[in-house]
Coordinates of C-alpha atoms in Angstrom, one line a residue:
Chain A
M1 CA -16.5 -4.1 13.7
N2 CA -12.9 -5.2 13.3
Q3 CA -9.9 -4.2 15.3
T4 CA -8.7 -1.6 12.8
T5 CA -12.1 0.1 12.7
I6 CA -12.1 0.3 16.6
I7 CA -8.5 1.8 16.6
L8 CA -9.5 4.3 13.9
S9 CA -12.7 5.2 15.6
G10 CA -10.8 5.8 18.9
A11 CA -8.2 8.0 17.1
A12 CA -11.0 9.9 15.4
I13 CA -12.9 10.6 18.7
I14 CA -9.6 11.8 20.3
L15 CA -8.9 14.1 17.4
I16 CA -12.4 15.5 17.4
F17 CA -12.0 16.4 21.1
V18 CA -8.5 17.8 20.5
N19 CA -9.8 20.0 17.6
A20 CA -12.8 21.1 19.7
R21 CA -10.7 22.2 22.6
K22 CA -7.8 23.6 20.5
S23 CA -9.5 25.5 17.7
G24 CA -13.2 24.7 17.7
K25 CA -12.9 23.6 14.1
Q26 CA -14.0 20.0 14.5
V27 CA -17.1 20.6 12.3
E28 CA -14.8 22.0 9.6
G29 CA -12.8 18.8 10.0
F30 CA -15.9 16.7 9.4
K31 CA -16.7 18.8 6.3
S32 CA -13.1 18.4 5.0
G33 CA -13.2 14.6 5.5
L34 CA -16.6 14.3 3.9
K35 CA -15.5 16.4 0.9
L36 CA -12.4 14.2 0.5
L37 CA -14.4 11.0 0.8
L38 CA -16.9 12.2 -1.9
N39 CA -14.1 13.3 -4.2
S40 CA -12.4 9.9 -3.8
L41 CA -15.5 7.7 -3.8
S42 CA -15.7 7.1 -7.5
L43 CA -11.9 6.2 -7.5
I44 CA -12.3 3.9 -4.6
I45 CA -15.3 2.1 -6.0
C46 CA -13.6 1.6 -9.3
A47 CA -10.4 0.4 -7.6
F48 CA -12.4 -2.2 -5.7
I49 CA -14.0 -3.4 -8.9
L50 CA -10.6 -3.6 -10.6
A51 CA -9.0 -5.5 -7.7
G52 CA -12.0 -7.9 -7.8
M53 CA -11.5 -8.5 -11.5
I54 CA -7.7 -9.1 -11.0
E55 CA -8.5 -11.6 -8.2
V56 CA -10.9 -13.7 -10.3
L57 CA -8.7 -13.6 -13.4
I58 CA -5.5 -14.9 -11.7
P59 CA -6.2 -18.5 -10.8
V60 CA -4.8 -19.3 -7.3
E61 CA -3.9 -22.9 -8.3
F62 CA -1.8 -21.5 -11.2
V63 CA 0.3 -19.4 -8.9
E64 CA 0.6 -22.2 -6.3
N65 CA 1.8 -24.8 -8.8
W66 CA 4.1 -22.4 -10.7
L67 CA 5.9 -21.4 -7.5
S68 CA 6.1 -24.8 -5.9
K69 CA 8.4 -25.9 -8.8
G70 CA 10.8 -23.1 -8.2
A71 CA 14.0 -23.5 -6.1
G72 CA 17.1 -21.5 -5.3
L73 CA 17.8 -18.5 -7.5
K74 CA 15.1 -19.5 -9.9
G75 CA 12.7 -19.7 -6.9
I76 CA 13.7 -16.1 -5.9
F77 CA 12.9 -14.8 -9.3
L78 CA 9.7 -16.8 -9.5
G79 CA 8.8 -15.7 -6.0
T80 CA 9.2 -12.0 -6.7
F81 CA 6.9 -12.0 -9.7
G82 CA 4.6 -14.6 -8.1
G83 CA 4.2 -12.3 -5.1
M84 CA 3.2 -9.6 -7.6
L85 CA 0.5 -11.9 -9.0
L86 CA -1.0 -12.7 -5.6
A87 CA -3.5 -9.9 -6.0
M88 CA -5.3 -10.4 -2.8
G89 CA -5.4 -9.4 0.9
P90 CA -3.3 -11.0 3.6
Y91 CA -6.1 -13.4 4.7
A92 CA -6.1 -15.0 1.2
A93 CA -2.4 -14.6 0.4
F94 CA -0.7 -15.9 3.6
P95 CA -2.5 -19.3 3.5
I96 CA -1.3 -19.7 -0.2
I97 CA 2.3 -18.7 0.8
G98 CA 2.1 -21.1 3.7
S99 CA 1.0 -23.9 1.4
I100 CA 3.9 -23.2 -1.0
L101 CA 6.3 -23.4 2.0
S102 CA 4.7 -26.7 3.0
A103 CA 5.1 -27.9 -0.6
G104 CA 8.9 -27.6 -0.1
A105 CA 9.8 -24.1 -1.3
G106 CA 13.0 -22.7 0.1
W107 CA 13.3 -19.6 2.4
G108 CA 14.5 -17.5 -0.5
T109 CA 11.4 -18.3 -2.6
V110 CA 9.1 -17.7 0.3
V111 CA 10.7 -14.4 1.5
A112 CA 10.8 -13.2 -2.1
L113 CA 7.2 -14.1 -2.5
I114 CA 6.1 -12.2 0.7
T115 CA 8.3 -9.2 -0.2
G116 CA 7.0 -9.3 -3.8
W117 CA 3.5 -9.4 -2.5
C118 CA 4.1 -6.6 0.0
L119 CA 5.9 -4.2 -2.5
L120 CA 4.6 -5.2 -5.9
G121 CA 1.2 -6.8 -5.2
L122 CA -1.2 -6.1 -8.1
S123 CA -4.1 -5.6 -5.6
K124 CA -2.6 -2.3 -4.5
A125 CA -1.9 -1.1 -8.1
P126 CA -5.3 0.4 -8.7
F127 CA -4.9 2.6 -5.6
E128 CA -1.3 3.4 -6.4
T129 CA -2.2 4.6 -9.9
A130 CA -5.4 6.3 -8.8
F131 CA -3.7 8.4 -6.1
G132 CA -0.1 8.6 -7.3
G133 CA -0.5 8.4 -11.1
I134 CA 1.1 6.0 -13.5
K135 CA 4.6 7.5 -13.3
F136 CA 4.6 7.0 -9.5
Y137 CA 3.4 3.4 -9.9
V138 CA 6.2 2.7 -12.5
Y139 CA 8.8 4.3 -10.2
K140 CA 7.7 2.4 -7.1
T141 CA 7.6 -0.9 -9.0
L142 CA 11.0 -0.5 -10.7
I143 CA 12.8 0.6 -7.6
S144 CA 11.2 -2.2 -5.6
I145 CA 12.1 -5.2 -7.8
P146 CA 15.8 -5.3 -7.0
F147 CA 15.0 -5.2 -3.3
C148 CA 12.6 -8.2 -3.6
F149 CA 15.5 -10.1 -5.2
A150 CA 17.9 -9.0 -2.5
A151 CA 15.5 -10.0 0.3
G152 CA 15.1 -13.4 -1.3
L153 CA 18.8 -13.8 -1.8
L154 CA 19.6 -12.9 1.8
A155 CA 17.0 -15.4 3.1
H156 CA 18.4 -18.1 0.7
L157 CA 21.9 -17.5 2.1
A158 CA 20.5 -17.5 5.7
Q159 CA 18.9 -20.9 5.0
M160 CA 22.2 -22.2 3.6
V161 CA 24.1 -21.0 6.7
L162 CA 21.6 -21.9 9.4
V163 CA 19.9 -25.0 8.2
Chain B
M1 CA -9.3 13.6 -9.9
K2 CA -11.2 13.3 -13.2
K3 CA -8.1 12.2 -15.0
S4 CA -7.3 9.6 -12.3
F5 CA -10.8 8.3 -12.5
I6 CA -10.6 7.9 -16.3
F7 CA -7.2 6.3 -15.9
I8 CA -8.5 3.6 -13.5
L9 CA -11.8 3.2 -15.4
I10 CA -10.1 2.1 -18.6
P11 CA -8.2 -1.0 -17.1
T12 CA -11.4 -1.8 -15.1
V13 CA -13.5 -2.0 -18.3
I14 CA -10.7 -3.9 -20.1
L15 CA -10.4 -6.5 -17.3
A16 CA -14.2 -6.9 -17.1
L17 CA -14.2 -7.6 -20.8
I18 CA -11.4 -10.1 -20.5
A19 CA -13.3 -11.8 -17.6
Y20 CA -16.4 -11.9 -19.8
F21 CA -14.5 -13.5 -22.7
V22 CA -12.6 -15.9 -20.4
G23 CA -15.5 -17.1 -18.1
G24 CA -18.6 -15.4 -19.4
I25 CA -21.0 -13.2 -17.3
D26 CA -20.5 -15.6 -14.3
L27 CA -16.8 -14.6 -14.0
V28 CA -17.6 -10.9 -14.3
L29 CA -20.2 -11.3 -11.6
D30 CA -17.7 -13.2 -9.4
G31 CA -15.3 -10.2 -9.8
L32 CA -18.1 -7.8 -8.8
T33 CA -19.0 -10.1 -5.9
V34 CA -15.4 -10.0 -4.6
A35 CA -15.4 -6.2 -5.0
S36 CA -18.7 -5.7 -3.3
K37 CA -17.7 -8.0 -0.4
T38 CA -14.5 -6.1 0.1
A39 CA -16.3 -2.7 -0.2
G40 CA -19.0 -3.9 2.3
Q41 CA -16.4 -5.1 4.8
S42 CA -14.5 -1.8 4.5
S43 CA -17.3 0.7 4.4
I44 CA -17.5 1.6 8.1
M45 CA -13.7 1.7 8.2
L46 CA -13.6 4.0 5.2
I47 CA -16.1 6.5 6.7
V48 CA -14.3 6.5 10.0
S49 CA -10.9 6.9 8.3
F50 CA -12.1 9.9 6.3
V51 CA -13.4 11.5 9.5
L52 CA -10.0 10.9 10.9
I53 CA -8.3 12.4 7.8
G54 CA -10.5 15.5 8.0
Q55 CA -9.7 16.1 11.7
L56 CA -6.0 15.5 11.0
N57 CA -6.1 18.0 8.2
I58 CA -7.4 20.6 10.6
L59 CA -5.0 19.7 13.4
I60 CA -1.9 19.4 11.3
T61 CA -1.6 22.7 9.5
K62 CA 1.1 23.5 6.9
E63 CA 3.0 25.5 9.6
I64 CA 3.0 22.5 12.0
L65 CA 4.0 20.1 9.2
D66 CA 6.8 22.5 8.0
G67 CA 8.0 22.6 11.6
W68 CA 8.1 18.8 11.8
L69 CA 9.8 18.4 8.4
Q70 CA 12.5 20.9 9.4
K71 CA 12.9 19.0 12.7
F72 CA 12.6 15.5 11.2
S73 CA 13.9 15.9 7.6
G74 CA 16.6 13.8 6.0
I75 CA 17.5 10.4 7.5
K76 CA 15.6 11.1 10.7
G77 CA 12.5 12.0 8.8
I78 CA 12.8 8.9 6.6
I79 CA 13.1 6.6 9.6
I80 CA 10.2 8.2 11.5
S81 CA 8.0 8.2 8.3
A82 CA 8.8 4.5 7.5
F83 CA 7.9 3.4 11.1
A84 CA 4.8 5.7 11.1
G85 CA 3.7 3.9 7.9
G86 CA 4.2 0.5 9.5
L87 CA 2.0 1.6 12.4
F88 CA -0.7 3.2 10.3
P89 CA -3.8 1.0 10.2
G90 CA -6.0 0.1 7.2
G91 CA -5.7 -0.8 3.6
P92 CA -4.4 1.2 0.5
Y93 CA -7.9 2.9 0.2
I94 CA -7.2 4.5 3.6
Y95 CA -3.4 5.3 3.6
Y96 CA -3.2 6.6 0.1
P97 CA -5.9 9.3 0.6
F98 CA -4.3 10.0 4.0
I99 CA -0.8 10.7 2.7
Q100 CA -2.2 12.3 -0.5
S101 CA -4.0 14.9 1.6
F102 CA -0.5 16.1 2.8
N103 CA 0.7 16.5 -0.8
N104 CA -0.6 20.1 -1.2
K105 CA 1.2 20.9 2.0
G106 CA 4.5 20.3 0.2
I107 CA 5.7 17.1 1.9
P108 CA 8.9 15.9 0.1
F109 CA 8.5 12.9 -2.1
Y110 CA 11.1 10.9 -0.2
I111 CA 9.1 11.2 3.0
F112 CA 6.0 10.1 1.0
I113 CA 7.8 7.0 -0.3
A114 CA 9.3 6.2 3.1
F115 CA 5.7 6.2 4.6
I116 CA 4.3 4.0 1.7
M117 CA 7.2 1.6 1.8
G118 CA 7.1 1.4 5.6
K119 CA 3.4 0.6 5.4
N120 CA 3.9 -2.1 2.7
V121 CA 6.9 -3.8 4.4
Y122 CA 6.4 -3.4 8.2
D123 CA 2.6 -3.3 8.5
I124 CA 2.3 -4.2 12.2
S125 CA -1.3 -5.3 11.8
R126 CA -0.2 -8.1 9.5
V127 CA 2.4 -9.6 11.9
P128 CA 0.0 -12.0 13.7
M129 CA -1.4 -13.3 10.4
E130 CA 2.0 -13.8 8.9
I131 CA 3.3 -15.7 11.9
S132 CA 0.3 -17.9 12.2
L133 CA -0.5 -18.5 8.5
V134 CA 3.1 -18.8 7.1
D135 CA 5.7 -19.7 9.7
P136 CA 7.2 -17.9 12.7
K137 CA 10.8 -18.6 11.6
I138 CA 10.3 -17.4 8.0
S139 CA 8.4 -14.4 9.3
L140 CA 11.3 -13.4 11.6
V141 CA 13.8 -13.9 8.7
R142 CA 11.5 -11.9 6.4
Y143 CA 11.3 -8.9 8.8
L144 CA 15.0 -8.9 9.4
V145 CA 16.0 -9.0 5.8
T146 CA 13.4 -6.4 4.7
L147 CA 13.9 -4.0 7.6
P148 CA 16.2 -1.7 5.7
I149 CA 14.2 -1.7 2.5
P150 CA 11.9 1.3 3.1
I151 CA 14.8 3.4 4.5
L152 CA 17.1 2.5 1.6
I153 CA 14.4 3.2 -1.1
A154 CA 13.6 6.6 0.6
M155 CA 17.3 7.4 0.7
I156 CA 17.7 6.6 -3.1
T157 CA 14.6 8.7 -3.8
R158 CA 16.0 11.6 -1.8
R159 CA 19.2 11.4 -3.8
F160 CA 17.3 11.4 -7.1
F161 CA 14.6 14.1 -6.2
Q162 CA 16.0 16.0 -3.2
G163 CA 13.3 17.8 -1.3
K164 CA 10.8 18.0 -4.2
A165 CA 7.1 17.3 -3.5
M166 CA 5.4 14.4 -5.3
D167 CA 3.4 16.7 -7.6
D168 CA 6.7 18.4 -8.7
V169 CA 8.3 15.0 -9.4
F170 CA 5.5 13.2 -11.3
I171 CA 3.1 15.8 -12.5
S172 CA 4.2 18.3 -15.1
P173 CA 2.9 21.9 -14.6
G174 CA 0.4 21.5 -17.5
E175 CA -1.1 18.4 -15.8
K176 CA -1.9 20.1 -12.5
E177 CA -5.6 20.5 -12.0

């Protein structure tokens, strides 16, 4: 059992006690949660499969090589969209980003890469479209892109000033 | 929910077909293995989180939420939601159902987006990994330069959509199920 599960379990136990004391509706809460889980299960399973297909279809080496060549403003641009392509969780994405930094990428590229992964990462897209709809996904993506560039640019300027 | 399922099923089938044509049945099986591994690792967390969501739904009634939103709307609401998102544990399969469950209680879209962006950018559970696997200096710079992003995006969203709920913004009346 990982740390997140332990925290969530602790929070759930506390809330069950609070609901039991406050309204006595803790069983209703269980039913509500179970109903929501059953309603969302097909979506979640499908999203897991989609995320798995994305992960195997985007070669890690391709992203790594493509971004290592980037530098400066070009690197920020490449980093933003490269981060989007890093369709994987933090355990897989951060070592790749670390290796790109070690390969000589600038702060701007790396920060754009992390921000692009955080805000645009394709691994989240199945859940975003499933729960928010396509219009929400498009809105979130379009509004996030300039901020990824801005974050990369600020980091690039910070490197120029500080290093 | 049926429409959402069909919507996600189509790209899943298309990508599975692409995987089949690119790398044969082995690549499709690789994708399914990755998916089942993630699902297996997350199954207990998922069940626990839905228990939590169910209890929260009982505890946080529309009246309580209305009270909070009146108290913490606008910029104060944005900041609180963004940081709450950053503190919220679990992956997108946990926080999307969580925040979605408040949708029918009329939560404004800008509060929704502040929470999602806060989760995406701040995510406190990711900090140790980012520091250890990338670089502490880069991680610090990254947190500093991205700190205002969730708040700015939520402010822009508020300017565009005011206090409208997500369903009112993105789902036309005919689409509501």
